CSV table of C-alpha atoms in Angstrom, one decimal:
chain,number,residue,atom,x,y,z
A,107,MET,CA,54.2,85.1,164.9
A,108,MET,CA,51.1,82.8,165.6
A,109,SER,CA,48.8,86.0,166.1
A,110,ASN,CA,49.2,86.3,162.2
A,111,LEU,CA,47.6,82.9,161.8
A,112,GLN,CA,44.2,83.5,163.4
A,113,ASP,CA,42.3,83.5,160.2
A,114,TRP,CA,42.4,83.1,156.2
A,115,PRO,CA,43.3,86.2,154.4
A,116,GLU,CA,40.2,85.8,152.2
A,117,PRO,CA,36.9,84.1,152.3
A,118,ILE,CA,37.3,80.2,151.8
A,119,ILE,CA,35.7,78.6,148.7
A,120,ARG,CA,35.1,75.0,148.7
A,121,VAL,CA,36.7,73.4,145.5
A,122,GLN,CA,34.0,70.5,145.8
A,123,SER,CA,31.3,73.3,145.5
A,124,LEU,CA,33.0,74.8,142.4
A,125,SER,CA,33.3,71.3,140.8
A,126,GLU,CA,29.7,70.4,141.5
A,127,SER,CA,28.5,73.6,140.1
A,128,GLY,CA,29.3,72.5,136.7
A,129,LEU,CA,31.4,75.5,135.7
A,130,PRO,CA,33.1,75.0,132.4
A,131,MET,CA,36.3,76.8,133.2
A,132,ILE,CA,38.2,77.1,136.5
A,133,PRO,CA,38.5,80.4,138.2
A,134,ASP,CA,41.7,82.5,137.6
A,135,ARG,CA,42.7,81.8,141.3
A,136,TYR,CA,43.4,78.2,140.4
A,137,VAL,CA,45.4,78.7,137.2
A,138,LYS,CA,48.9,77.8,137.6
A,139,PRO,CA,51.9,79.6,135.9
A,140,LEU,CA,52.8,78.1,132.6
A,141,SER,CA,55.9,76.3,134.0
A,142,ASP,CA,53.9,74.9,136.9
A,143,ARG,CA,51.2,73.2,134.7
A,144,PRO,CA,51.2,69.5,134.2
A,145,SER,CA,50.9,69.8,130.5
A,146,SER,CA,54.3,71.6,130.6
A,147,ASN,CA,56.2,68.5,131.6
A,148,ARG,CA,54.6,65.6,129.8
A,149,PRO,CA,56.8,62.7,128.8
A,150,GLU,CA,57.1,62.6,124.9
A,151,ASN,CA,56.9,59.5,122.9
A,152,GLY,CA,56.3,57.2,126.0
A,153,GLU,CA,59.4,58.4,127.8
A,154,ASN,CA,59.2,57.5,131.5
A,155,GLY,CA,55.8,55.8,130.7
A,156,ASP,CA,56.8,52.5,132.2
A,157,ALA,CA,58.7,54.2,135.2
A,158,ASN,CA,57.5,53.7,138.7
A,159,ILE,CA,58.8,54.0,142.2
A,160,PRO,CA,60.1,50.9,143.8
A,161,ILE,CA,57.6,48.3,145.1
A,162,ILE,CA,59.0,46.6,148.2
A,163,ASP,CA,57.6,43.5,150.1
A,164,LEU,CA,57.8,43.9,153.8
A,165,THR,CA,57.1,40.3,154.8
A,166,GLY,CA,59.3,39.5,157.9
A,167,LEU,CA,59.1,43.1,159.3
A,168,THR,CA,57.1,43.0,162.5
A,169,ASP,CA,56.9,45.0,165.6
A,170,ASP,CA,59.3,42.6,167.4
A,171,LYS,CA,61.6,41.5,164.6
A,172,THR,CA,63.3,42.9,161.6
A,173,GLU,CA,63.8,39.8,159.4
A,174,LEU,CA,64.0,41.4,155.9
A,175,SER,CA,66.5,39.9,153.5
A,176,ARG,CA,69.7,41.8,152.7
A,177,SER,CA,68.5,42.5,149.2
A,178,THR,CA,65.2,43.9,150.6
A,179,MET,CA,67.1,46.1,152.9
A,180,ASP,CA,69.3,47.3,150.0
A,181,ARG,CA,66.4,48.0,147.9
A,182,ILE,CA,64.9,50.2,150.8
A,183,SER,CA,68.2,52.0,151.1
A,184,SER,CA,68.5,52.7,147.4
A,185,ALA,CA,64.9,53.9,147.3
A,186,CYS,CA,65.6,56.4,150.3
A,187,ARG,CA,68.8,57.6,148.6
A,188,ASP,CA,67.7,57.8,144.8
A,189,TRP,CA,63.9,58.3,144.9
A,190,GLY,CA,63.0,59.5,148.5
A,191,PHE,CA,59.7,57.3,147.7
A,192,PHE,CA,58.8,53.6,147.6
A,193,GLN,CA,55.7,51.5,147.9
A,194,VAL,CA,55.3,48.9,150.4
A,195,VAL,CA,53.3,45.6,150.4
A,196,ASN,CA,52.7,42.9,152.9
A,197,HIS,CA,53.1,45.6,155.5
A,198,GLY,CA,50.8,44.3,158.2
A,199,VAL,CA,47.9,46.6,158.0
A,200,SER,CA,44.8,44.8,157.0
A,201,PRO,CA,43.4,45.6,153.5
A,202,GLY,CA,39.9,45.7,154.7
A,203,LEU,CA,40.9,48.5,157.2
A,204,MET,CA,42.6,50.4,154.4
A,205,ASP,CA,39.6,50.2,152.2
A,206,GLN,CA,37.2,51.0,155.0
A,207,ALA,CA,39.2,54.1,156.0
A,208,ARG,CA,39.3,55.4,152.5
A,209,GLU,CA,35.5,54.8,151.9
A,210,THR,CA,34.6,56.4,155.2
A,211,TRP,CA,36.5,59.5,154.3
A,212,ARG,CA,35.1,59.6,150.8
A,213,SER,CA,31.6,59.3,152.4
A,214,PHE,CA,32.4,62.4,154.6
A,215,PHE,CA,33.3,64.6,151.7
A,216,HIS,CA,30.1,63.7,150.0
A,217,LEU,CA,28.0,64.8,153.0
A,218,PRO,CA,25.9,68.1,152.8
A,219,MET,CA,27.9,71.1,153.1
A,220,GLU,CA,26.5,72.4,156.3
A,221,ILE,CA,27.6,69.2,158.1
A,222,LYS,CA,31.3,69.6,156.8
A,223,GLN,CA,31.2,73.4,157.5
A,224,ALA,CA,30.9,72.7,161.4
A,225,TYR,CA,34.6,71.4,161.0
A,226,ALA,CA,35.8,74.4,159.1
A,227,ASN,CA,39.5,75.0,160.0
A,228,SER,CA,41.7,78.1,160.6
A,229,PRO,CA,45.5,78.5,159.8
A,230,LYS,CA,46.5,78.7,163.5
A,231,THR,CA,46.4,74.7,163.6
A,232,TYR,CA,44.9,73.6,160.3
A,233,GLU,CA,42.7,71.1,162.2
A,234,GLY,CA,39.5,70.3,160.5
A,235,TYR,CA,38.0,70.9,157.1
A,236,GLY,CA,40.2,73.0,154.8
A,237,SER,CA,40.5,74.2,151.2
A,238,ARG,CA,43.9,76.0,151.2
A,239,LEU,CA,47.4,75.8,152.5
A,240,GLY,CA,49.5,79.0,153.3
A,241,ILE,CA,48.2,82.5,154.2
A,242,GLU,CA,49.5,84.7,151.4
A,243,LYS,CA,47.0,87.1,150.2
A,244,GLY,CA,46.0,86.6,146.5
A,245,ALA,CA,48.0,83.3,146.3
A,246,ILE,CA,47.2,80.9,143.5
A,247,LEU,CA,45.3,78.0,145.0
A,248,ASP,CA,45.3,74.3,144.5
A,249,TRP,CA,42.4,72.2,143.3
A,250,SER,CA,41.5,70.3,146.4
A,251,ASP,CA,39.8,70.1,149.6
A,252,TYR,CA,41.2,68.4,152.7
A,253,TYR,CA,40.7,67.3,156.4
A,254,TYR,CA,43.5,67.5,158.9
A,255,LEU,CA,43.5,65.9,162.3
A,256,HIS,CA,46.0,64.9,165.1
A,257,TYR,CA,46.6,61.6,166.6
A,258,LEU,CA,49.7,62.2,168.9
A,259,PRO,CA,50.8,63.5,171.1
A,260,LEU,CA,47.6,62.6,173.1
A,261,THR,CA,47.5,66.2,174.4
A,262,LEU,CA,46.5,67.3,170.9
A,263,LYS,CA,44.2,64.4,170.0
A,264,ASP,CA,40.7,65.8,170.2
A,265,TYR,CA,37.8,63.5,169.0
A,266,ASN,CA,35.4,66.6,169.0
A,267,LYS,CA,37.5,67.7,166.1
A,268,TRP,CA,37.0,64.6,164.1
A,269,PRO,CA,34.0,64.2,162.0
A,270,GLY,CA,31.1,62.7,163.8
A,271,SER,CA,29.6,61.5,160.5
A,272,PRO,CA,29.4,58.9,158.8
A,273,ASP,CA,28.5,56.4,161.4
A,274,TYR,CA,31.7,54.8,163.1
A,275,CYS,CA,33.9,57.4,161.4
A,276,ARG,CA,35.8,58.2,164.7
A,277,GLU,CA,36.3,54.6,165.5
A,278,VAL,CA,37.5,53.7,162.0
A,279,ILE,CA,39.9,56.9,162.0
A,280,ASP,CA,41.3,55.7,165.6
A,281,GLU,CA,41.9,52.1,164.4
A,282,TYR,CA,43.7,53.3,161.3
A,283,GLY,CA,45.8,55.7,163.2
A,284,LYS,CA,47.0,53.0,165.7
A,285,GLU,CA,48.1,50.8,162.9
A,286,LEU,CA,49.8,53.4,161.0
A,287,VAL,CA,51.9,54.5,164.0
A,288,LYS,CA,53.0,50.8,164.3
A,289,LEU,CA,53.9,50.6,160.7
A,290,GLY,CA,55.9,53.9,160.9
A,291,GLY,CA,57.7,52.7,163.8
A,292,ARG,CA,58.6,49.4,161.9
A,293,ILE,CA,59.9,51.4,158.9
A,294,MET,CA,61.9,53.7,161.2
A,295,LYS,CA,64.0,50.8,162.3
A,296,VAL,CA,64.8,49.9,158.8
A,297,LEU,CA,66.0,53.4,157.9
A,298,SER,CA,68.1,53.5,161.0
A,299,ILE,CA,69.8,50.1,160.4
A,300,ASN,CA,70.4,51.2,156.7
A,301,LEU,CA,72.4,54.4,158.0
A,302,GLY,CA,74.6,52.2,159.9
A,303,LEU,CA,72.9,53.3,163.2
A,304,ASN,CA,71.2,51.2,166.1
A,305,GLU,CA,67.7,50.5,164.9
A,306,SER,CA,66.2,52.8,167.5
A,307,HIS,CA,68.4,55.6,166.8
A,308,LEU,CA,66.1,57.7,164.4
A,309,GLN,CA,63.1,56.8,166.6
A,310,ASN,CA,64.9,58.2,169.7
A,311,ALA,CA,65.8,61.2,167.9
A,312,PHE,CA,62.2,61.8,167.2
A,313,GLY,CA,61.3,61.6,170.9
A,314,GLY,CA,61.1,58.0,171.4
A,315,GLU,CA,57.4,57.1,172.1
A,316,ASN,CA,56.5,60.8,172.2
A,317,ILE,CA,56.2,61.4,168.6
A,318,GLY,CA,53.7,63.4,166.7
A,319,ALA,CA,51.3,62.0,164.3
A,320,CYS,CA,48.6,63.4,162.2
A,321,LEU,CA,46.4,62.7,159.2
A,322,ARG,CA,45.6,64.8,156.2
A,323,VAL,CA,42.8,63.5,153.9
A,324,ASN,CA,43.0,64.9,150.4
A,325,PHE,CA,39.7,65.3,148.3
A,326,TYR,CA,40.5,66.1,144.6
A,327,PRO,CA,37.1,66.9,142.8
A,328,LYS,CA,36.7,66.5,139.1
A,329,CYS,CA,38.2,69.5,137.2
A,330,PRO,CA,37.0,70.9,134.1
A,331,GLN,CA,40.5,72.1,133.2
A,332,PRO,CA,43.1,69.6,134.6
A,333,ASP,CA,45.9,70.9,132.4
A,334,LEU,CA,45.8,74.3,133.8
A,335,THR,CA,45.9,73.6,137.5
A,336,LEU,CA,47.3,71.1,140.2
A,337,GLY,CA,45.5,69.1,143.1
A,338,LEU,CA,48.5,69.9,145.3
A,339,SER,CA,51.5,72.2,144.2
A,340,SER,CA,54.9,70.8,144.1
A,341,HIS,CA,56.7,70.3,147.6
A,342,SER,CA,58.6,68.0,149.8
A,343,ASP,CA,57.0,67.0,152.9
A,344,PRO,CA,58.1,69.0,156.0
A,345,GLY,CA,57.7,66.1,158.7
A,346,GLY,CA,59.5,62.9,159.3
A,347,LEU,CA,57.9,60.0,157.3
A,348,THR,CA,54.8,60.1,155.2
A,349,ILE,CA,52.6,56.9,154.7
A,350,LEU,CA,50.1,57.6,152.0
A,351,LEU,CA,47.0,55.6,151.2
A,352,PRO,CA,46.3,56.4,147.5
A,353,ASP,CA,43.0,56.4,145.7
A,354,HIS,CA,42.5,52.7,144.6
A,355,GLU,CA,41.2,53.6,141.1
A,356,VAL,CA,42.9,57.0,139.9
A,357,PRO,CA,46.4,57.7,139.9
A,358,GLY,CA,47.5,61.4,140.5
A,359,LEU,CA,50.5,61.5,142.6
A,360,GLN,CA,53.7,62.6,140.6
A,361,VAL,CA,57.4,62.4,141.8
A,362,ARG,CA,60.1,64.5,140.5
A,363,LYS,CA,63.1,62.3,139.3
A,364,ASN,CA,66.0,63.6,137.2
A,365,GLY,CA,64.1,66.6,136.4
A,366,ARG,CA,60.9,65.0,135.1
A,367,TRP,CA,57.6,64.1,136.7
A,368,ILE,CA,56.7,60.5,137.0
A,369,THR,CA,53.1,59.5,137.8
A,370,VAL,CA,53.1,56.9,140.5
A,371,LYS,CA,51.0,53.6,139.7
A,372,PRO,CA,49.8,52.5,143.0
A,373,ALA,CA,50.0,48.6,143.8
A,374,ARG,CA,46.9,47.1,145.0
A,375,HIS,CA,46.7,47.6,148.8
A,376,ALA,CA,50.2,49.1,149.0
A,377,PHE,CA,51.1,52.2,151.0
A,378,ILE,CA,53.4,54.9,149.3
A,379,VAL,CA,56.1,55.9,151.7
A,380,ASN,CA,58.2,58.8,151.4
A,381,ILE,CA,61.0,60.6,153.3
A,382,GLY,CA,60.2,64.0,154.9
A,383,ASP,CA,62.5,67.0,155.5
A,384,GLN,CA,63.2,66.0,159.1
A,385,ILE,CA,64.7,62.7,158.2
A,386,GLN,CA,66.8,64.4,155.5
A,387,VAL,CA,68.1,66.7,158.1
A,388,LEU,CA,68.8,63.8,160.6
A,389,SER,CA,70.5,61.7,157.8
A,390,ASN,CA,72.6,64.7,156.9
A,391,ALA,CA,71.1,64.4,153.3
A,392,ASN,CA,71.9,60.7,152.9
A,393,TYR,CA,68.2,60.2,152.5
A,394,LYS,CA,66.4,62.7,150.4
A,395,SER,CA,62.9,64.3,150.8
A,396,VAL,CA,61.7,64.6,147.1
A,397,GLU,CA,59.4,67.0,145.4
A,398,HIS,CA,56.0,65.8,144.6
A,399,ARG,CA,52.8,67.1,143.4
A,400,VAL,CA,49.2,66.0,142.4
A,401,ILE,CA,47.6,66.2,139.1
A,402,VAL,CA,43.7,66.1,138.7
A,403,ASN,CA,41.3,65.0,136.0
A,404,SER,CA,38.1,65.9,134.4
A,405,GLY,CA,36.5,62.4,134.7
A,406,MET,CA,36.8,61.1,138.3
A,407,GLU,CA,37.3,62.5,141.8
A,408,ARG,CA,40.2,61.1,143.9
A,409,VAL,CA,40.7,60.6,147.6
A,410,SER,CA,44.0,59.9,149.4
A,411,LEU,CA,45.1,59.7,153.2
A,412,ALA,CA,48.5,61.0,154.0
A,413,PHE,CA,49.6,59.9,157.4
A,414,PHE,CA,52.6,62.1,158.8
A,415,TYR,CA,54.9,60.3,161.3
A,416,ASN,CA,56.7,63.3,162.6
A,417,PRO,CA,59.3,64.3,165.6
A,418,LYS,CA,58.1,65.6,169.0
A,419,SER,CA,57.7,69.1,168.0
A,420,ASP,CA,59.9,70.8,170.6
A,421,ILE,CA,63.2,68.5,170.1
A,422,PRO,CA,65.9,70.3,168.0
A,423,ILE,CA,66.5,68.1,164.9
A,424,LYS,CA,69.9,68.3,163.5
A,425,PRO,CA,72.3,65.9,161.7
A,426,VAL,CA,73.1,62.6,163.7
A,427,GLN,CA,76.6,62.8,165.0
A,428,GLU,CA,77.6,59.5,163.5
A,429,LEU,CA,76.9,60.8,160.0
A,430,VAL,CA,78.8,64.0,160.3
A,431,SER,CA,82.5,63.9,159.3
A,432,ALA,CA,85.2,66.2,158.1
A,433,ASP,CA,84.4,65.3,154.7
A,434,LYS,CA,80.8,65.6,155.1
A,435,PRO,CA,80.1,68.3,157.8
A,436,ALA,CA,76.5,68.8,159.4
A,437,LEU,CA,74.5,70.5,156.5
A,438,TYR,CA,71.8,71.9,158.8
A,439,PRO,CA,71.5,73.8,161.9
A,440,PRO,CA,69.3,72.6,164.8
A,441,MET,CA,65.6,73.6,164.4
A,442,THR,CA,62.6,72.2,166.2
A,443,PHE,CA,59.7,70.7,164.1
A,444,ASP,CA,57.5,73.4,165.5
A,445,GLU,CA,59.7,76.2,164.2
A,446,TYR,CA,60.1,74.4,160.9
A,447,ARG,CA,56.3,73.9,160.5
A,448,LEU,CA,55.5,77.6,161.1
A,449,PHE,CA,58.0,78.5,158.4
A,450,ILE,CA,56.1,76.2,156.0
A,451,ARG,CA,52.7,77.5,157.2
A,452,LEU,CA,53.7,81.1,156.5
A,453,ASN,CA,55.1,80.3,153.1
A,454,GLY,CA,52.7,77.5,151.7
A,455,PRO,CA,54.2,74.6,149.3
A,456,LYS,CA,57.3,75.7,147.5
A,457,GLY,CA,59.0,72.7,146.0
A,458,LYS,CA,62.3,71.9,147.7
A,459,SER,CA,63.2,75.5,148.5
A,460,GLN,CA,62.2,75.4,152.2
A,461,VAL,CA,64.5,72.7,153.5
A,462,GLU,CA,67.5,73.8,151.0
A,463,SER,CA,67.1,77.4,152.5
A,464,LEU,CA,68.0,75.9,156.1
A,465,LYS,CA,71.5,74.7,154.9
A,466,SER,CA,74.4,76.2,156.8
A,467,PRO,CA,75.9,79.0,154.8
A,468,ARG,CA,79.2,77.2,154.5
A,469,CYS,CA,77.5,74.3,152.9
A,470,ASN,CA,75.6,76.4,150.1
């Protein structure tokens, strides 16, 4: 099947180039069906206007100790079960490094196109500079460009596939990745404990220290008709845990809650953490991966960094035995992350339909 993924089905057009050309209307390729447009699901009369995903203080959570209060642990548990999303502050990553990483990537996207094109990606690995997800010919596209790279395993980490500009770019990306891997490991302990498992249980199910970790940097250019398109279509994340560094000035991430879209208001120097499909499977759906999407605007560009903390790619992922019972049988069959990721790459983002389609027939 990988032979189908050698190249994109059509010539790639950079969304940033479209935006900077000053066109007054977006091309038809980016116009979403009416039901998917952001304008079709606006809260009326301020409904949900003050809603936000939970903000949780991680003071007391270190690499060596999990000394969070019972109330903090309970808030994380509720967020994983009810929202699938939460923000974390006092998480142990330097605010200076967070700002430096975001602004380094912003500088990359403002380099001349010929420099960026040297890193153009293909659908075989997605590594590098890209402008579409999924390989369906004629698909409606999202209003964004991105850069995708691997941190772990080390066999996939290739500095030559990382941008060489701006100056110190690779050093900043490397330092950021090391800190985010550590933060992911700390959060995994909390998720395990809250499921009634040993603190290392989920980490071991991911492969122990042999996990996968990658980064997708999203660039959302200004859009002349933001009500007609999306920066990223509705989807749940296929991996384990996502740790997002949002744009510090411009909101855009929306989370689906009770059938409505809620725009996340990022706290200063917070990360937005969300449960991915693999943890939904391991937890036997006690924890939920939740649909989210990104809206764009006409006045300002946005940059965000999505760090994916994933299982080792060839380990079968299935519900943890301790979370399976006669009352709640295993909802999902075993599937490796490699198999699941290929499934996603062939189909592109499609709400929650991907993980739901895996459910064992008797559970549907």
